[in-house]
XYZ file of C-alpha atoms in Angstrom:
557
model
C 33.149 0.499 15.615
C 31.134 1.814 18.548
C 27.335 1.718 18.556
C 27.344 5.507 18.866
C 29.159 5.766 15.534
C 27.177 3.008 13.828
C 23.826 4.744 14.241
C 24.554 7.827 12.111
C 26.428 5.763 9.520
C 23.563 3.329 9.106
C 21.018 6.158 9.110
C 23.018 7.870 6.373
C 23.178 4.610 4.420
C 19.438 4.068 4.787
C 18.655 7.630 3.696
C 20.971 7.207 0.703
C 19.247 3.966 -0.244
C 15.826 5.618 0.022
C 16.964 8.595 -2.057
C 18.413 6.378 -4.776
C 15.338 4.158 -4.820
C 12.856 7.040 -5.026
C 14.911 8.882 -7.636
C 14.967 5.748 -9.804
C 11.261 5.000 -9.612
C 10.439 7.261 -12.532
C 13.374 6.352 -14.782
C 12.146 3.032 -16.103
C 9.121 2.739 -18.316
C 6.407 0.384 -17.091
C 7.187 -3.230 -17.919
C 4.771 -5.890 -19.082
C 2.841 -7.593 -17.731
C 2.536 -6.754 -14.025
C 3.613 -3.116 -13.991
C 1.342 -2.247 -16.886
C -1.588 -4.271 -15.548
C -1.689 -2.936 -12.003
C -0.945 0.655 -13.012
C -3.775 0.592 -15.530
C -6.265 -0.816 -13.017
C -5.359 2.012 -10.646
C -5.566 4.589 -13.441
C -9.050 3.447 -14.413
C -10.081 3.447 -10.750
C -8.864 7.021 -10.296
C -10.493 8.137 -13.552
C -13.882 6.544 -12.831
C -14.025 7.210 -9.099
C -15.248 3.626 -8.598
C -13.127 2.222 -5.767
C -15.276 -0.893 -5.361
C -15.162 -2.707 -8.715
C -11.650 -2.999 -10.212
C -11.465 -2.900 -13.993
C -8.667 -3.710 -16.411
C -9.028 -2.334 -19.906
C -12.634 -1.462 -19.068
C -13.537 -5.043 -18.077
C -14.291 -6.272 -14.567
C -11.175 -7.735 -13.019
C -11.482 -9.696 -9.779
C -8.243 -11.684 -9.651
C -6.900 -9.710 -6.677
C -8.236 -7.497 -3.857
C -7.929 -3.703 -4.123
C -5.413 -2.526 -1.501
C -2.677 -1.649 -3.976
C -5.177 -0.313 -6.513
C -6.529 2.040 -3.871
C -3.110 3.257 -2.787
C -1.870 3.840 -6.334
C -5.124 5.484 -7.440
C -4.802 7.933 -4.540
C -1.176 8.512 -5.555
C -2.343 9.319 -9.096
C -5.022 11.701 -7.825
C -2.619 13.527 -5.499
C 0.556 13.603 -7.579
C -0.449 12.851 -11.165
C 0.001 9.750 -13.318
C 3.597 8.731 -13.914
C 5.962 5.830 -13.480
C 7.114 7.295 -10.170
C 3.637 7.579 -8.671
C 2.742 4.130 -10.032
C 5.684 2.619 -8.110
C 5.392 4.786 -4.997
C 3.256 2.400 -2.932
C 5.530 -0.553 -3.653
C 8.623 1.454 -2.710
C 7.039 2.689 0.517
C 6.083 -0.875 1.411
C 9.698 -1.925 0.919
C 10.928 0.920 3.099
C 8.299 0.030 5.681
C 9.574 -3.557 5.812
C 13.141 -2.379 6.469
C 12.002 -0.099 9.291
C 9.708 -2.752 10.765
C 12.317 -5.478 10.816
C 14.984 -3.186 12.266
C 12.598 -2.041 14.998
C 11.524 -5.611 15.717
C 15.140 -6.712 16.065
C 15.724 -3.918 18.541
C 12.598 -4.678 20.592
C 12.927 -8.451 20.636
C 16.735 -8.714 20.895
C 18.866 -5.564 21.035
C 19.705 -2.485 19.000
C 22.678 -4.078 17.287
C 20.577 -6.992 16.049
C 17.973 -4.566 14.718
C 20.587 -2.559 12.814
C 22.120 -5.711 11.345
C 18.728 -7.085 10.293
C 17.919 -3.801 8.553
C 21.251 -3.856 6.718
C 20.774 -7.458 5.629
C 17.367 -6.624 4.167
C 18.619 -3.431 2.503
C 21.371 -5.400 0.790
C 19.297 -8.405 -0.303
C 19.143 -8.114 -4.124
C 15.755 -9.770 -4.489
C 14.118 -7.533 -1.916
C 15.674 -4.388 -3.352
C 14.473 -5.283 -6.834
C 10.944 -6.151 -5.714
C 10.688 -2.815 -3.893
C 11.007 -1.004 -7.216
C 8.773 -3.236 -9.338
C 5.004 -2.953 -9.433
C 3.623 -6.256 -8.258
C 1.196 -7.050 -5.463
C 3.828 -9.097 -3.647
C 5.609 -6.226 -1.913
C 2.335 -4.885 -0.533
C 1.529 -8.351 0.801
C 5.056 -8.561 2.204
C 4.637 -5.328 4.156
C 1.366 -6.407 5.777
C 2.705 -9.889 6.515
C 5.844 -8.364 8.033
C 3.673 -6.119 10.178
C 1.711 -9.156 11.333
C 4.761 -11.250 12.234
C 6.601 -8.305 13.799
C 3.591 -7.467 15.956
C 3.339 -11.055 17.195
C 7.046 -11.148 18.022
C 6.964 -7.839 19.868
C 3.752 -8.745 21.691
C 5.460 -11.728 23.267
C 8.252 -9.444 24.440
C 5.947 -6.747 25.801
C 6.474 -5.599 29.386
C 2.770 -5.281 30.271
C -0.479 -6.980 29.326
C -2.035 -3.812 27.819
C 1.000 -3.420 25.575
C 0.842 -7.063 24.563
C -2.835 -6.740 23.671
C -2.254 -3.642 21.534
C 0.472 -5.364 19.554
C -1.756 -8.376 18.945
C -4.580 -6.125 17.786
C -2.094 -4.615 15.339
C -1.217 -8.139 14.186
C -4.891 -8.784 13.408
C -5.054 -5.484 11.493
C -1.922 -6.444 9.570
C -3.504 -9.753 8.646
C -6.556 -7.877 7.345
C -4.277 -5.656 5.265
C -2.647 -8.777 3.831
C -6.051 -10.209 2.887
C -6.959 -6.935 1.167
C -3.622 -7.097 -0.649
C -3.681 -10.630 -2.030
C -6.497 -12.670 -0.603
C -6.850 -15.571 1.801
C -3.126 -16.257 2.091
C -3.156 -13.257 4.404
C -4.918 -15.559 6.877
C -3.358 -18.868 5.868
C 0.295 -17.905 6.347
C 0.219 -16.484 9.887
C -2.425 -18.954 11.075
C -0.543 -21.926 9.642
C 2.758 -20.728 11.097
C 1.194 -20.151 14.515
C -0.371 -23.606 14.618
C 2.794 -25.374 13.441
C 4.860 -23.420 15.957
C 2.604 -24.574 18.783
C 2.913 -28.156 17.540
C 6.708 -27.873 17.355
C 6.857 -26.415 20.864
C 4.261 -28.866 22.199
C 2.671 -25.870 23.838
C -0.584 -24.268 22.694
C -0.629 -21.454 25.235
C 0.367 -18.905 22.593
C -2.600 -19.907 20.451
C -5.057 -19.143 23.229
C -3.482 -15.734 23.900
C -4.114 -14.243 20.451
C -6.823 -11.846 21.688
C -9.701 -13.833 20.229
C -12.360 -11.381 21.438
C -11.095 -8.064 20.078
C -8.666 -9.332 17.432
C -11.197 -10.920 15.041
C -13.383 -7.827 15.406
C -10.467 -5.640 14.296
C -9.881 -7.985 11.358
C -13.525 -7.957 10.291
C -13.856 -4.177 10.554
C -10.848 -3.697 8.284
C -11.266 -6.532 5.790
C -14.957 -7.303 5.383
C -16.562 -4.031 4.123
C -14.992 -4.157 0.663
C -15.688 -7.875 0.188
C -19.318 -7.343 1.177
C -19.787 -4.300 -1.034
C -18.109 -5.748 -4.122
C -20.171 -8.950 -3.763
C -23.405 -6.963 -3.564
C -22.565 -4.958 -6.672
C -21.083 -7.931 -8.542
C -22.809 -11.261 -7.704
C -20.249 -13.148 -9.785
C -17.398 -12.022 -7.516
C -17.512 -14.626 -4.677
C -17.309 -17.687 -6.922
C -14.584 -16.261 -9.144
C -12.438 -14.796 -6.379
C -12.671 -17.426 -3.664
C -13.010 -20.589 -5.778
C -11.264 -19.867 -9.073
C -8.530 -17.546 -7.831
C -7.689 -19.456 -4.676
C -8.515 -23.146 -4.747
C -8.264 -23.733 -8.496
C -5.072 -21.661 -8.715
C -3.447 -23.664 -5.916
C -4.677 -27.121 -6.909
C -4.263 -26.914 -10.681
C -2.189 -25.395 -13.475
C -5.153 -23.433 -14.837
C -3.041 -20.238 -14.846
C -0.231 -21.920 -16.806
C 2.423 -21.021 -14.237
C 3.640 -24.516 -13.472
C 7.244 -24.927 -12.359
C 9.269 -27.736 -10.717
C 8.934 -28.177 -6.960
C 12.426 -26.714 -6.344
C 11.647 -23.525 -8.320
C 11.891 -21.196 -5.308
C 15.145 -22.586 -3.865
C 17.573 -20.817 -6.250
C 15.454 -17.652 -6.053
C 15.782 -17.688 -2.287
C 19.502 -18.374 -2.419
C 20.408 -15.756 -5.022
C 17.935 -13.291 -3.560
C 19.738 -13.283 -0.225
C 23.256 -12.778 -1.594
C 25.638 -11.805 -0.108
C 24.146 -13.385 3.031
C 22.845 -16.619 1.520
C 25.595 -18.873 2.889
C 25.206 -17.340 6.345
C 21.523 -18.313 6.255
C 22.426 -21.978 6.860
C 24.194 -21.581 10.228
C 21.762 -18.776 11.107
C 18.862 -21.187 10.600
C 20.486 -23.868 12.742
C 21.286 -21.390 15.498
C 17.851 -19.817 15.337
C 16.146 -23.196 15.643
C 18.358 -24.893 18.210
C 19.194 -21.963 20.468
C 16.214 -19.595 20.381
C 16.136 -18.906 24.119
C 19.754 -17.733 24.296
C 19.097 -15.135 21.598
C 15.892 -13.656 23.037
C 16.163 -10.651 25.292
C 12.856 -10.963 27.160
C 11.074 -8.152 28.947
C 11.966 -8.782 32.511
C 9.751 -11.847 32.848
C 11.798 -15.041 33.252
C 9.012 -17.162 31.796
C 9.105 -15.452 28.409
C 12.349 -17.114 27.396
C 10.789 -20.467 28.220
C 7.462 -19.955 26.434
C 8.290 -18.155 23.200
C 11.139 -18.668 20.733
C 10.984 -15.757 18.260
C 13.494 -17.078 15.732
C 11.902 -20.510 15.667
C 8.540 -18.874 14.991
C 9.958 -16.844 12.083
C 11.641 -19.924 10.627
C 8.409 -21.909 10.754
C 6.620 -18.984 9.100
C 9.171 -19.008 6.256
C 9.184 -22.787 5.894
C 5.403 -22.849 5.708
C 5.400 -20.274 2.882
C 8.133 -22.135 0.998
C 6.372 -25.501 1.235
C 2.971 -23.995 0.482
C 4.038 -22.446 -2.807
C 6.337 -25.320 -3.746
C 3.270 -27.551 -3.608
C 1.094 -25.077 -5.505
C 0.308 -25.626 -9.182
C 0.928 -21.928 -9.806
C 4.418 -20.508 -9.183
C 5.878 -17.057 -9.766
C 9.125 -15.670 -8.393
C 7.409 -12.988 -6.325
C 5.328 -15.397 -4.279
C 8.000 -15.953 -1.612
C 8.603 -12.225 -0.997
C 7.188 -12.329 2.577
C 10.047 -14.641 3.585
C 12.804 -12.085 3.061
C 12.187 -9.526 5.854
C 11.845 -12.171 8.559
C 14.835 -14.121 7.246
C 16.788 -10.866 7.497
C 15.919 -10.893 11.197
C 17.217 -14.452 11.553
C 20.458 -13.565 9.753
C 20.808 -10.324 11.717
C 20.560 -12.238 14.998
C 23.259 -14.596 13.754
C 25.582 -11.790 12.610
C 25.250 -10.212 16.036
C 27.096 -13.148 17.642
C 29.191 -14.770 14.903
C 32.951 -14.445 14.989
C 34.193 -12.145 12.168
C 36.756 -14.664 10.901
C 34.078 -17.309 10.513
C 31.869 -14.794 8.734
C 34.670 -14.093 6.262
C 34.440 -17.630 4.879
C 30.645 -17.412 4.696
C 30.732 -14.416 2.328
C 33.755 -15.392 0.228
C 31.760 -17.754 -2.079
C 29.918 -14.660 -3.325
C 33.046 -13.721 -5.318
C 32.978 -16.643 -7.804
C 29.199 -16.362 -8.053
C 29.483 -12.676 -8.906
C 32.214 -13.376 -11.470
C 30.019 -16.056 -13.030
C 27.227 -13.473 -13.196
C 29.563 -11.025 -14.951
C 30.440 -13.666 -17.538
C 26.792 -14.604 -18.086
C 25.914 -10.938 -18.641
C 28.785 -10.515 -21.084
C 27.734 -13.423 -23.303
C 23.963 -12.824 -23.009
C 23.659 -10.767 -26.234
C 24.854 -13.713 -28.316
C 21.680 -15.578 -27.414
C 19.360 -13.004 -28.979
C 17.963 -13.939 -32.374
C 17.362 -10.466 -33.852
C 19.661 -7.489 -34.291
C 17.410 -5.059 -32.387
C 17.308 -7.203 -29.258
C 20.997 -8.039 -29.552
C 21.873 -4.338 -29.575
C 19.784 -3.645 -26.465
C 21.220 -6.632 -24.604
C 24.736 -5.551 -25.508
C 24.116 -2.192 -23.860
C 22.644 -3.937 -20.840
C 25.524 -6.381 -20.488
C 28.078 -3.653 -19.713
C 26.047 -2.434 -16.751
C 25.261 -5.883 -15.383
C 28.876 -7.024 -15.727
C 30.010 -3.878 -13.900
C 27.451 -4.586 -11.173
C 28.698 -8.134 -10.685
C 32.304 -6.945 -10.521
C 31.432 -4.272 -7.956
C 29.748 -6.892 -5.748
C 32.772 -9.168 -6.100
C 35.120 -6.322 -5.163
C 33.002 -5.311 -2.165
C 32.957 -8.939 -1.009
C 36.739 -9.205 -1.184
C 37.152 -5.991 0.805
C 34.630 -7.207 3.380
C 36.508 -10.512 3.577
C 39.665 -8.624 4.534
C 37.775 -6.553 7.114
C 36.327 -9.685 8.698
C 39.785 -11.277 8.851
C 40.977 -8.130 10.645
C 38.134 -8.478 13.194
C 36.375 -5.377 11.834
C 32.955 -6.983 11.586
C 30.794 -3.890 11.457
C 32.975 -2.174 8.876
C 32.884 -5.321 6.758
C 29.090 -5.572 7.009
C 28.691 -1.912 6.039
C 31.051 -2.151 3.061
C 29.452 -5.360 1.816
C 25.985 -3.828 2.131
C 27.034 -0.677 0.280
C 28.726 -2.678 -2.462
C 25.630 -4.825 -2.985
C 23.379 -1.782 -3.160
C 25.683 -0.159 -5.709
C 25.625 -3.375 -7.708
C 21.833 -3.472 -7.707
C 21.721 0.157 -8.823
C 23.983 -0.698 -11.772
C 21.784 -3.685 -12.640
C 18.770 -1.410 -12.720
C 20.594 0.934 -15.067
C 21.278 -2.041 -17.272
C 17.663 -3.135 -17.222
C 16.655 0.309 -18.447
C 18.537 -0.463 -21.666
C 16.226 -3.368 -22.534
C 13.038 -1.690 -21.321
C 11.865 -1.034 -24.932
C 11.398 -4.798 -25.247
C 9.418 -5.017 -22.011
C 7.275 -1.872 -22.250
C 4.539 -0.511 -24.487
C 5.865 3.047 -24.185
C 7.567 3.145 -27.600
C 4.521 1.869 -29.483
C 2.312 4.294 -27.534
C 4.459 7.195 -28.754
C 4.023 6.024 -32.335
C 0.265 5.590 -31.899
C -0.229 8.993 -30.254
C 0.940 10.731 -33.426
C -2.089 9.332 -35.263
C -4.620 9.076 -32.447
C -7.740 11.253 -32.265
C -10.734 11.029 -29.897
C -12.689 9.373 -32.721
C -10.081 6.699 -33.473
C -11.129 3.142 -32.698
C -8.275 1.303 -31.016
C -7.888 -2.477 -31.200
C -5.495 -5.059 -29.797
C -5.428 -8.204 -31.933
C -4.229 -11.583 -30.693
C -2.411 -10.061 -27.743
C -2.694 -7.369 -25.087
C 0.074 -4.870 -24.417
C -0.470 -4.365 -20.686
C 1.209 -0.971 -20.379
C -0.245 0.546 -23.579
C -3.597 1.731 -22.147
C -1.756 3.449 -19.288
C 0.375 5.473 -21.666
C -2.482 6.209 -24.074
C -4.888 7.076 -21.203
C -7.617 5.001 -22.833
C -8.670 1.391 -23.196
C -8.495 -0.802 -26.297
C -10.959 -3.257 -27.832
C -9.611 -6.787 -27.550
C -9.771 -8.986 -30.643
C -9.248 -12.749 -30.594
C -7.709 -12.574 -27.118
C -9.034 -13.938 -23.820
C -6.440 -15.001 -21.201
C -7.151 -13.194 -17.883
C -10.161 -11.365 -19.360
C -12.382 -14.441 -19.611
C -14.645 -13.537 -16.717
C -14.980 -9.881 -17.736
C -15.683 -10.771 -21.363
C -18.374 -13.241 -20.335
C -20.132 -10.578 -18.264
C -19.738 -7.766 -20.817
C -19.411 -9.506 -24.234
C -20.124 -6.283 -26.123
C -16.722 -4.937 -25.102
C -14.617 -7.289 -27.203
C -14.476 -8.979 -30.626
C -14.063 -12.774 -30.483
C -12.922 -13.472 -34.060
C -10.672 -11.852 -36.630
C -13.355 -12.090 -39.287
C -15.608 -9.921 -37.119
C -12.646 -7.615 -36.566
C -12.264 -7.120 -40.324
C -15.886 -5.967 -40.480
C -15.365 -3.545 -37.597
C -12.124 -2.269 -39.122
C -13.735 -1.486 -42.447
C -16.577 0.454 -40.834
C -16.424 4.244 -41.365
C -14.001 6.173 -39.186
C -10.303 6.044 -38.252
C -8.849 2.937 -36.619
C -5.540 1.718 -35.235
C -4.628 -1.800 -34.144
C -1.758 -3.360 -32.223
C -0.884 -6.779 -33.651
C 1.891 -9.392 -33.401
C 4.540 -8.590 -36.063
C 4.222 -12.073 -37.535
C 0.529 -11.450 -38.271
C 0.880 -8.430 -40.563
C 0.354 -10.455 -43.740
C -2.443 -12.515 -42.150
C -4.325 -9.364 -41.214
C -3.867 -7.916 -44.682
C -5.251 -11.150 -46.147
C -8.562 -10.428 -44.393
C -9.170 -7.622 -46.878
C -8.000 -4.820 -44.595
C -6.014 -1.869 -45.866
C -3.528 -0.218 -43.556
C -0.113 1.360 -43.070
C 2.388 0.072 -40.531
C 3.171 2.949 -38.155
C 5.328 1.037 -35.684
C 7.249 -2.226 -35.709
C 9.658 -3.920 -33.322
C 10.337 -7.593 -32.542
C 7.366 -7.878 -30.166
C 4.591 -5.722 -31.565
C 3.421 -3.777 -34.610
C 0.908 -0.955 -34.941
C -1.200 -0.494 -38.057
C -3.348 2.456 -39.102
C -6.382 2.218 -41.349
C -5.918 3.842 -44.756
C-alpha cells in the first residue's frame, strides 16, 4: 500500500475513532470512585467560582493539583454539566497524545514511523480505555508526552532557535504535568534525562536544556497557583508536598499496596495486540538507536542523541518508580504508553511482515481465554441482581474478545502475504471495535459502579429543605447527580484533612447522627444495605426508598 493511499485511510480511521470516542463519552453514567470524585470537584469549582481552593463535598481537598478541575469546570460552564462534558478533557488529552506521538515519529524518524506509532497507540486497549475514563492520569500523560516529544524533536531540530523553542515547550509541558499531578511532573523527565546521560556516558544533553529561559517558563506556568493556594490555605504545603508525595510513596498510608510486579501484566495486556512486538522493539531501540534516527542534516546528531533509548529509559524509570512505591493503582503507568507506541512504531517500520505475523498470533489464544473468562464471570457473583447485570455484560465482552481474535487471524494472513500495512490497519480496526464492544458491556454493569440510580430515587423525595446524609460510606458520584453536597456521618477516609479544618461540616458518630436525624425537618440518608437494622436500632424512624446490593436510601418518616 503506497504512502499516498495510507494517509487518507489512516486519517479516516483516526476521525472514526474520535467520533466513536466522543459519541460514547455521554453514554456511561459516572463510575465510583474517580469519575464521581473529580467531576464533583469540578462541579463545585464551577458553581462557587473559586478556582484556587478545590473542594470535594464542600470540604477542602488538596490531594491533587487543579489542572483537570480547571479544564472540566470550564467545560461545565461552557457546555453544561453532563457525563460528556465531565469526560471531555480526558478524551481530548488522549487525542492529543495520539497526534503528538504521530507527529514526533514523523519529525524524528519519518512519516511512516509516525503513522505506525499513531496506529499502535490508537489500538492499545489500555490507552483507549483510559482516554474515556475520568482520572487524572490521562491529563498527566498528555503533558508528559508533550515534554518527551518536545525533547526528542529539539534534538532533531535543524537550527538552534528551533531547538530552543522546543525545549521551552518541554519546560512548559513539565509545568503542566506538575499542575496535573504534582512533583512527578518534574521527577519523571528529570530522572530519565539524568539516567540517559549516565547510560550514554555523555552529559552534553543535560547542559543544553535551556537552563536560563526554561526554568523561567516553568515557574511562570506552575508557581502562581501553588503560591496563591498556600497563602489562602496555610495547611496546604505540608499536606500536599509531605503527605501526598513522600508519605504516599514511602508508605501504605493510602491502602493501595500491591506486589512489586503489579504493573507488568497491566503493561502487557494494555499493549495488546502489540505486546509481543514490544520485546524485539525494545532490544532494537536500545541496541541500534542511531540506525533508526533520521537526523536533521547534522552528522553529529546521530552520534550524540539516541531518541529510542531515551524513551525506553523514561519508561523504565516510571515502571521502577511505581513498582517501588507503597501506593499502586493501574493508571499510574499511563505516561509509558504513548512513548512505547513510538518505540513499537519504529520497529514496525522495519520489521519483516512474516516475522510480525508470529508476533501477533499469540493474541488469538489470549483473546479466546478472555472470551471464556467473560462467559463464566456471572457465576462468580453472589447476588441475583449483580449476576443478571454481569450476564448482560458477558455477551458484549465475549463478542469483543472474539472480534479481536478474528482480526488477529486476518492480520496474520495479511502479514504472511507480505501486506504489512493492510495487516496493521485491519488489526488496529479490529482492536478498536473490540474495545467499543467492551465499553458497551461495561455499560450493563454501570448501575453497580454509579450513584445515578440512587440519585434518581432520592430526587423524587428531595426538597431544598431536606437534610442529606451519607452514613458509613460516601457515594462519590451522588453529589454530582443531585447537584448538592451531603453531610458525612461516621466516615473519614480521604476527607480527614478537610474534616479537621472544618469539623462543623460532618458528624463523627452515629449516635450524634440519630440526634440530627430526629431534629425537625425532612431528612434522607444513604447507608450501606447491611446497616438498615442497625440504623433503625438507634431509635430512628424511616422508609427505605432505594435498595441495591451496594447502597440503600432511607427517608425520615
